Short mmCIF file of C-alpha atoms and ligand atoms in Angstrom, two decimals:
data_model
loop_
_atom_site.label_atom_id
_atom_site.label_comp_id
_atom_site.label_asym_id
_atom_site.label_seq_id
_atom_site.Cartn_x
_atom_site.Cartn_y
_atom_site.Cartn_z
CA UNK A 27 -15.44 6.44 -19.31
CA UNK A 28 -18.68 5.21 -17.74
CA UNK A 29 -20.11 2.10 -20.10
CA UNK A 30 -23.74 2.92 -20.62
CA UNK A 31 -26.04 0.17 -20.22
CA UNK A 32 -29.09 2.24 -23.02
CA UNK A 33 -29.69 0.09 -25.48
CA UNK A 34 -29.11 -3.44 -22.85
CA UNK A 35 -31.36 -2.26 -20.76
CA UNK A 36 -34.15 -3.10 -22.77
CA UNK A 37 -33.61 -6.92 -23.40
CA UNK A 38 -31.32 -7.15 -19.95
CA UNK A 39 -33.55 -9.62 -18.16
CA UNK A 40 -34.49 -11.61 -21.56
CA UNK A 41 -30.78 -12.61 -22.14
CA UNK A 42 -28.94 -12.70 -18.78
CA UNK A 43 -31.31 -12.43 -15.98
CA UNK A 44 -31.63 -16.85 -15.87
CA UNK A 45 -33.45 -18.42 -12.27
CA UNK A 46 -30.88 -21.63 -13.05
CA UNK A 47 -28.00 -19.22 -12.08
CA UNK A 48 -29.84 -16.19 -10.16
CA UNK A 49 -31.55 -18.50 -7.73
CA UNK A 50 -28.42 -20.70 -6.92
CA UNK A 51 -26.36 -17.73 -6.42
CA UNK A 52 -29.08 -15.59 -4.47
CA UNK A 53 -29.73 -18.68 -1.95
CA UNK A 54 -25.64 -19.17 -1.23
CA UNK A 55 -25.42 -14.99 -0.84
CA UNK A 56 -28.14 -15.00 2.03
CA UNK A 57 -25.95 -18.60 3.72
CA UNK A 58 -23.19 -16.69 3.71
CA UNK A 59 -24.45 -13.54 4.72
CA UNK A 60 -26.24 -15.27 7.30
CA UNK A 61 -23.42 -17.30 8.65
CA UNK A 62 -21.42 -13.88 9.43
CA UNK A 63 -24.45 -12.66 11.06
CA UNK A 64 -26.89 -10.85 9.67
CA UNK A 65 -29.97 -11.73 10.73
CA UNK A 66 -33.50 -11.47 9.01
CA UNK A 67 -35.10 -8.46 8.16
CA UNK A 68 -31.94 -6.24 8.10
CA UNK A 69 -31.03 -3.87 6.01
CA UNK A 70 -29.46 -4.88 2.51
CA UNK A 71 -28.00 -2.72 -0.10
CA UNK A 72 -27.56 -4.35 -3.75
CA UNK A 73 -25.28 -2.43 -5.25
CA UNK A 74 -24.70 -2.14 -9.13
CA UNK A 75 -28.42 -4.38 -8.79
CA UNK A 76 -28.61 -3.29 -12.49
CA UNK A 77 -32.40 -4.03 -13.83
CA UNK A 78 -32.80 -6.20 -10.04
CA UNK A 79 -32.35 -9.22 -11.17
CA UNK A 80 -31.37 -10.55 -8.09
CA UNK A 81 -34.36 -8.68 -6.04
CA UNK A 82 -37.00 -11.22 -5.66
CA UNK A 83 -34.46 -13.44 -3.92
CA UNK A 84 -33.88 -11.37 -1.53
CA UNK A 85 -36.55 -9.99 -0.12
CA UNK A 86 -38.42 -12.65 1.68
CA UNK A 87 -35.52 -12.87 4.34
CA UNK A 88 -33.94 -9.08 4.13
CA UNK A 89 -35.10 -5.20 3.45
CA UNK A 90 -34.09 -4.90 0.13
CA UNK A 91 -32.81 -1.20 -1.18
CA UNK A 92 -30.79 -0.70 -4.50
CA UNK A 93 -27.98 1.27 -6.52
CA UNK A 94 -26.94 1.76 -9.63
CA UNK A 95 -25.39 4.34 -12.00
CA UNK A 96 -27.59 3.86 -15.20
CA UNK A 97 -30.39 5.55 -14.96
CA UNK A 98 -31.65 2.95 -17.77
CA UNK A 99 -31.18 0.14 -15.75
CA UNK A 100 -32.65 1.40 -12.61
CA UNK A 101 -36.03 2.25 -14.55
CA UNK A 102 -36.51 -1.17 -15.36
CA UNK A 103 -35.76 -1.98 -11.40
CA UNK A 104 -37.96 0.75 -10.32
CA UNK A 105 -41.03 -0.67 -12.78
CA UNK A 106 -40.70 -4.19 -11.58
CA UNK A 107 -40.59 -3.55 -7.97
CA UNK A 108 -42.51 -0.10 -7.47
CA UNK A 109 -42.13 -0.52 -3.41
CA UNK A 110 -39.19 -0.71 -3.28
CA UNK A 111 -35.96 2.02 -2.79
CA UNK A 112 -33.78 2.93 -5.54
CA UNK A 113 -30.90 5.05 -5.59
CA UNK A 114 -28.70 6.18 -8.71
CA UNK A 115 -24.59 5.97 -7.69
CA UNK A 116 -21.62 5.58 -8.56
CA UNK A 117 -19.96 2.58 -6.75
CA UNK A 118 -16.75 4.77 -6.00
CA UNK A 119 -18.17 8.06 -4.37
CA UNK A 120 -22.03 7.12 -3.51
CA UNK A 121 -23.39 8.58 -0.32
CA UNK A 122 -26.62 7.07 0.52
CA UNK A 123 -28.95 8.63 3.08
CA UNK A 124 -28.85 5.56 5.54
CA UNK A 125 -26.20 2.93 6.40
CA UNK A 126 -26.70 -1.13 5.72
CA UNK A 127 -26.11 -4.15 7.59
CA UNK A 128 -24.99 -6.18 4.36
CA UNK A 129 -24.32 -4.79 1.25
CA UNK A 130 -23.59 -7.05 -1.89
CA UNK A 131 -21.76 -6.84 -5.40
CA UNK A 132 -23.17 -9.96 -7.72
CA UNK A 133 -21.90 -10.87 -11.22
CA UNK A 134 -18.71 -9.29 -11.29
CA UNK A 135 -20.48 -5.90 -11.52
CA UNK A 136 -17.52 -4.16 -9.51
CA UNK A 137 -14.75 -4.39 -12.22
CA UNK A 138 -16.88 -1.70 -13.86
CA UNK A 139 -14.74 0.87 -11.65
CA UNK A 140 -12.19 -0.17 -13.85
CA UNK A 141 -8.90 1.41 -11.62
CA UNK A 142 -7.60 0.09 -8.85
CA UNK A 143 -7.77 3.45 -7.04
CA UNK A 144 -11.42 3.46 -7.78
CA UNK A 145 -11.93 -0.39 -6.35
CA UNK A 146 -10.51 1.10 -3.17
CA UNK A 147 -12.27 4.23 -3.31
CA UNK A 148 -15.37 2.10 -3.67
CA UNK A 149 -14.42 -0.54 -1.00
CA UNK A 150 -14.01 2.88 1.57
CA UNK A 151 -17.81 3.82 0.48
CA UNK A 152 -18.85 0.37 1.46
CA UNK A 153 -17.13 0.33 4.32
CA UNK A 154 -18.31 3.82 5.62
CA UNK A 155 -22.09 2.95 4.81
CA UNK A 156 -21.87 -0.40 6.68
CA UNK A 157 -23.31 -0.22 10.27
CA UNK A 158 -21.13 -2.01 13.17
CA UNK A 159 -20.88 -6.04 12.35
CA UNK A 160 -22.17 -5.35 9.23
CA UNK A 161 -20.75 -7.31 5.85
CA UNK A 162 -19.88 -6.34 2.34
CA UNK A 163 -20.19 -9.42 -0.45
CA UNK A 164 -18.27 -8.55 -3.50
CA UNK A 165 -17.91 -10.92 -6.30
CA UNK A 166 -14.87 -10.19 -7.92
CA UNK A 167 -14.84 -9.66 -12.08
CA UNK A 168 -12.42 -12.84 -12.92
CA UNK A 169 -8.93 -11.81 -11.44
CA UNK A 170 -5.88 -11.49 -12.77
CA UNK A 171 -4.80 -15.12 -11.77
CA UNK A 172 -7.98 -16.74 -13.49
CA UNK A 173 -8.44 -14.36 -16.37
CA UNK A 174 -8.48 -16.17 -19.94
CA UNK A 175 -10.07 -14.65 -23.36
CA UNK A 176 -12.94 -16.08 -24.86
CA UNK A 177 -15.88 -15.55 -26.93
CA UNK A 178 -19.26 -15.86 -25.36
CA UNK A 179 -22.24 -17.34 -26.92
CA UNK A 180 -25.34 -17.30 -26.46
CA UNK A 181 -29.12 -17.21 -27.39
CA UNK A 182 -32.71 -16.46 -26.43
CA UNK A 183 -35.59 -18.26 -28.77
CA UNK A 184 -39.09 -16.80 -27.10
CA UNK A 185 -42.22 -16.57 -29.09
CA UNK A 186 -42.12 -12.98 -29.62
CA UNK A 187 -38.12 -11.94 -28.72
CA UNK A 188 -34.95 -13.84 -30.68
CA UNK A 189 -31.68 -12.92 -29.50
CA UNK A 190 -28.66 -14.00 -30.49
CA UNK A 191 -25.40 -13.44 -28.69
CA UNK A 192 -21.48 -13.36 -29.20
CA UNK A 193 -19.49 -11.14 -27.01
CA UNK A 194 -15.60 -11.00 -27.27
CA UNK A 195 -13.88 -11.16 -23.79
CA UNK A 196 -9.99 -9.58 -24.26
CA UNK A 197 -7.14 -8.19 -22.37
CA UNK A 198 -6.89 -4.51 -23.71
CA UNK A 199 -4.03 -3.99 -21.95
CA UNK A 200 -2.75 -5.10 -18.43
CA UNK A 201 -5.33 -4.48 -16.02
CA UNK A 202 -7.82 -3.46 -18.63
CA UNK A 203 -10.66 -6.16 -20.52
CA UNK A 204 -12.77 -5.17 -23.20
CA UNK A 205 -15.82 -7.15 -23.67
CA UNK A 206 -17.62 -6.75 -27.15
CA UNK A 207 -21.41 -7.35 -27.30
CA UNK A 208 -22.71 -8.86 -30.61
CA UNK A 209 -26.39 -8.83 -29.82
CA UNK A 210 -28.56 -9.47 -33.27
CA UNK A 211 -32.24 -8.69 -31.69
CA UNK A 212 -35.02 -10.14 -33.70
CA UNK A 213 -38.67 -8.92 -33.29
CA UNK A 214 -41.34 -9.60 -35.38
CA UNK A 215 -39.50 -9.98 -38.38
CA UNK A 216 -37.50 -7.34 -37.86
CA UNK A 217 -33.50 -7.38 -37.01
CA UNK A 218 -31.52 -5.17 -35.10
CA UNK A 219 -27.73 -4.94 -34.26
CA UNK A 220 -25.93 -3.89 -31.46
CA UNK A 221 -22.57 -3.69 -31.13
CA UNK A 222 -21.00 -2.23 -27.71
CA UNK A 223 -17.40 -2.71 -26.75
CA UNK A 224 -17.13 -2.00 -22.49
CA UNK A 225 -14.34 -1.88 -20.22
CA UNK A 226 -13.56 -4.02 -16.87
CA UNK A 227 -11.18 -3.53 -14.68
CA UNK A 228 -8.76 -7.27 -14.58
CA UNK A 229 -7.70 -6.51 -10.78
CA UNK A 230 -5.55 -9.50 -8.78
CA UNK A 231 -7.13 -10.98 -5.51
CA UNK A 232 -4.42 -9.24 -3.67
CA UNK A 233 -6.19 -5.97 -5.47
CA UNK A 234 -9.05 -7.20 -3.76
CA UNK A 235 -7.61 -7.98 -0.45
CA UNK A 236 -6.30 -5.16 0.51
CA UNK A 237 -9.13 -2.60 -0.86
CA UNK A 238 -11.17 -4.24 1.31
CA UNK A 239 -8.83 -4.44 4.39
CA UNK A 240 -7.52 -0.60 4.14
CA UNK A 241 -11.11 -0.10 3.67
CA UNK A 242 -11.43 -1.07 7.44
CA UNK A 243 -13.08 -4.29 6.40
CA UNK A 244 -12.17 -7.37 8.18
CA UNK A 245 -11.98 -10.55 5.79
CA UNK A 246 -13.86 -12.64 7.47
CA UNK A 247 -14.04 -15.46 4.21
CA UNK A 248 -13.24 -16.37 0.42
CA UNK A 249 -15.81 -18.59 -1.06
CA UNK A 250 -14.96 -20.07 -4.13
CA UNK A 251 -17.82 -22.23 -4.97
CA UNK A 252 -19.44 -22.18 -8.78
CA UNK A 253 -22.99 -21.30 -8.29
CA UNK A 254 -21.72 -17.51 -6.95
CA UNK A 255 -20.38 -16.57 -10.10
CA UNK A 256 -16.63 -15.57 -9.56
CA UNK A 257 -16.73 -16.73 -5.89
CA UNK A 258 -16.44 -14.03 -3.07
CA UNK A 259 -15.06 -12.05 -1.01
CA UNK A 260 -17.12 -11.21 2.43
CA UNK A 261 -15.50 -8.60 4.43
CA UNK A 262 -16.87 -7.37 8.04
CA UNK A 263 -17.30 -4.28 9.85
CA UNK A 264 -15.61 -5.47 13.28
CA UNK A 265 -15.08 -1.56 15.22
CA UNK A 266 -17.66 0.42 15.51
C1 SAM B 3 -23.55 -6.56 -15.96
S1 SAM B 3 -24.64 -5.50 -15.10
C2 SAM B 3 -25.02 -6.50 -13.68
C3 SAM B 3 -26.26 -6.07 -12.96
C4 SAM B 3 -26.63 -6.95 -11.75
N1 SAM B 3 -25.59 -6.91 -10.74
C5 SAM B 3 -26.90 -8.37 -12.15
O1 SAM B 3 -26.16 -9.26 -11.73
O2 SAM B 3 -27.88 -8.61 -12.87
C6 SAM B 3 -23.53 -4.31 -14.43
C7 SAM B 3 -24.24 -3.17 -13.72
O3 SAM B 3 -23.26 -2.35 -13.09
C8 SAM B 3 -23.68 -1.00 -13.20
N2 SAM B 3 -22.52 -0.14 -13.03
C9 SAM B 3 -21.44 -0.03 -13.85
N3 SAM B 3 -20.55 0.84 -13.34
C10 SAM B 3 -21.08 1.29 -12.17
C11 SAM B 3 -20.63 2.20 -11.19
N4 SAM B 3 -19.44 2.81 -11.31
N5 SAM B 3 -21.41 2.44 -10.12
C12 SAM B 3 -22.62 1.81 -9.99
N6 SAM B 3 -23.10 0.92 -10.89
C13 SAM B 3 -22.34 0.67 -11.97
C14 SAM B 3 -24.28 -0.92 -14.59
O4 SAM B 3 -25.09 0.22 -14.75
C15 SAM B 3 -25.03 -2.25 -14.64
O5 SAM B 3 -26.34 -2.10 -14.17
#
């Protein structure tokens, strides 16, 4: 089942939208992207962009479109950048008026597929909606190989918005992670609680490899560094 992103929506950028790690990771997407060749002012699709966190990165070097299945999410996208091109999808069967030259994945957003067969029915959408020599960045959701539980803590202290944060990270069952959200919102002086438990797919980099390669993708690198969160996987459209 889908994992609705309602209630998050609303305090999304507040708690995990941060320049220290959006910027870093935004500025090593576009050297990658770049050093496989695409040039300024192409066309780039962020897909799963969520609330478009990522956005203002972007869009001094590239045209910037985006896609996402929660219709919550994309509002807040569509409010904060009114020019710009929004279109709700599903990651595993979208079919998007116009074809990319890059199209990127950020913050594990993929594993929300959850299936392997939908990872490779996903990676085939990419691949069909990339133009010749263009390049898919996906940044996987952990793997199977680095996976380890943990709890998550967090917490925002702004004048008018409190947040504080726990989320539960477990293995559900192979190939499955369920990831708990604690969120205790404070306004004013009043409290609110959510509680959400989601689901992520825990796929292996071989699960990864090989979507993208029977996709028709070419892997063309693995980057591993920290500041793109979960490192990534770059895959080119080599044949027309
Ligand atoms: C954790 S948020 C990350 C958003 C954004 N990538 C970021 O880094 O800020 C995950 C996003 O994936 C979206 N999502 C989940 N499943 C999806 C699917 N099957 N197709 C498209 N988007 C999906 C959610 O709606 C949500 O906006």
């Amino acid at each position: 089942m889908y994992s609705d992103f309602e209630t998050i929506s609303s305090y999304y950028d507040d708690l995990y939208v941060k320049d220290e790690e959006y910027a870093p990771e935004a500025a090593k997407v576009k050297e990658l992207l770049s050093a496989h060749g695409i040039a300024p002012q192409s066309d780039l699709l962020i897909l799963a962009c969520g609330t478009g966190g990522h956005i203002p990165y972007f869009t001094d070097e590239y045209k910037v479109s985006g896609l996402d299945l929660s219709e919550d999410m994309l509002a807040v996208a569509e409010k904060k950048f009114p020019n710009l091109t929004f279109h709700r999808g599903n990651l595993i069967d979208f079919d998007v008026k116009a074809n990319f030259d890059a199209m990127i994945c950020l913050y594990g957003s993929i594993g929300f597929v959850k299936t392997v067969a939908n990872l490779r029915a996903a990676m085939r959408r990419i691949a069909a909606q990339l133009r010749p020599n263009g390049v898919a960045l996906i940044t996987p959701w952990s793997t199977r190989e680095d996976f380890r539980e943990c709890l998550v803590v967090d917490a925002v202290d702004e004048p008018d918005l409190k947040i504080s944060r726990m989320e539960q990270v477990r293995l559900k069952e192979p190939g499955i992670v369920e990831v708990t959200f604690h969120h205790l919102i404070g306004q004013g002086t009043d409290v609110t609680y959510h509680q959400q438990a989601v689901e992520i797919g825990l796929f292996s980099r071989q699960d990864y490899l090989s979507a993208l390669t029977d996709a028709g993708l070419t892997l063309v690198e693995e980057y591993a560094g920290s500041d793109v969160r979960g490192g990534a996987y770059l895959g080119k459209r080599i044949n027309a």
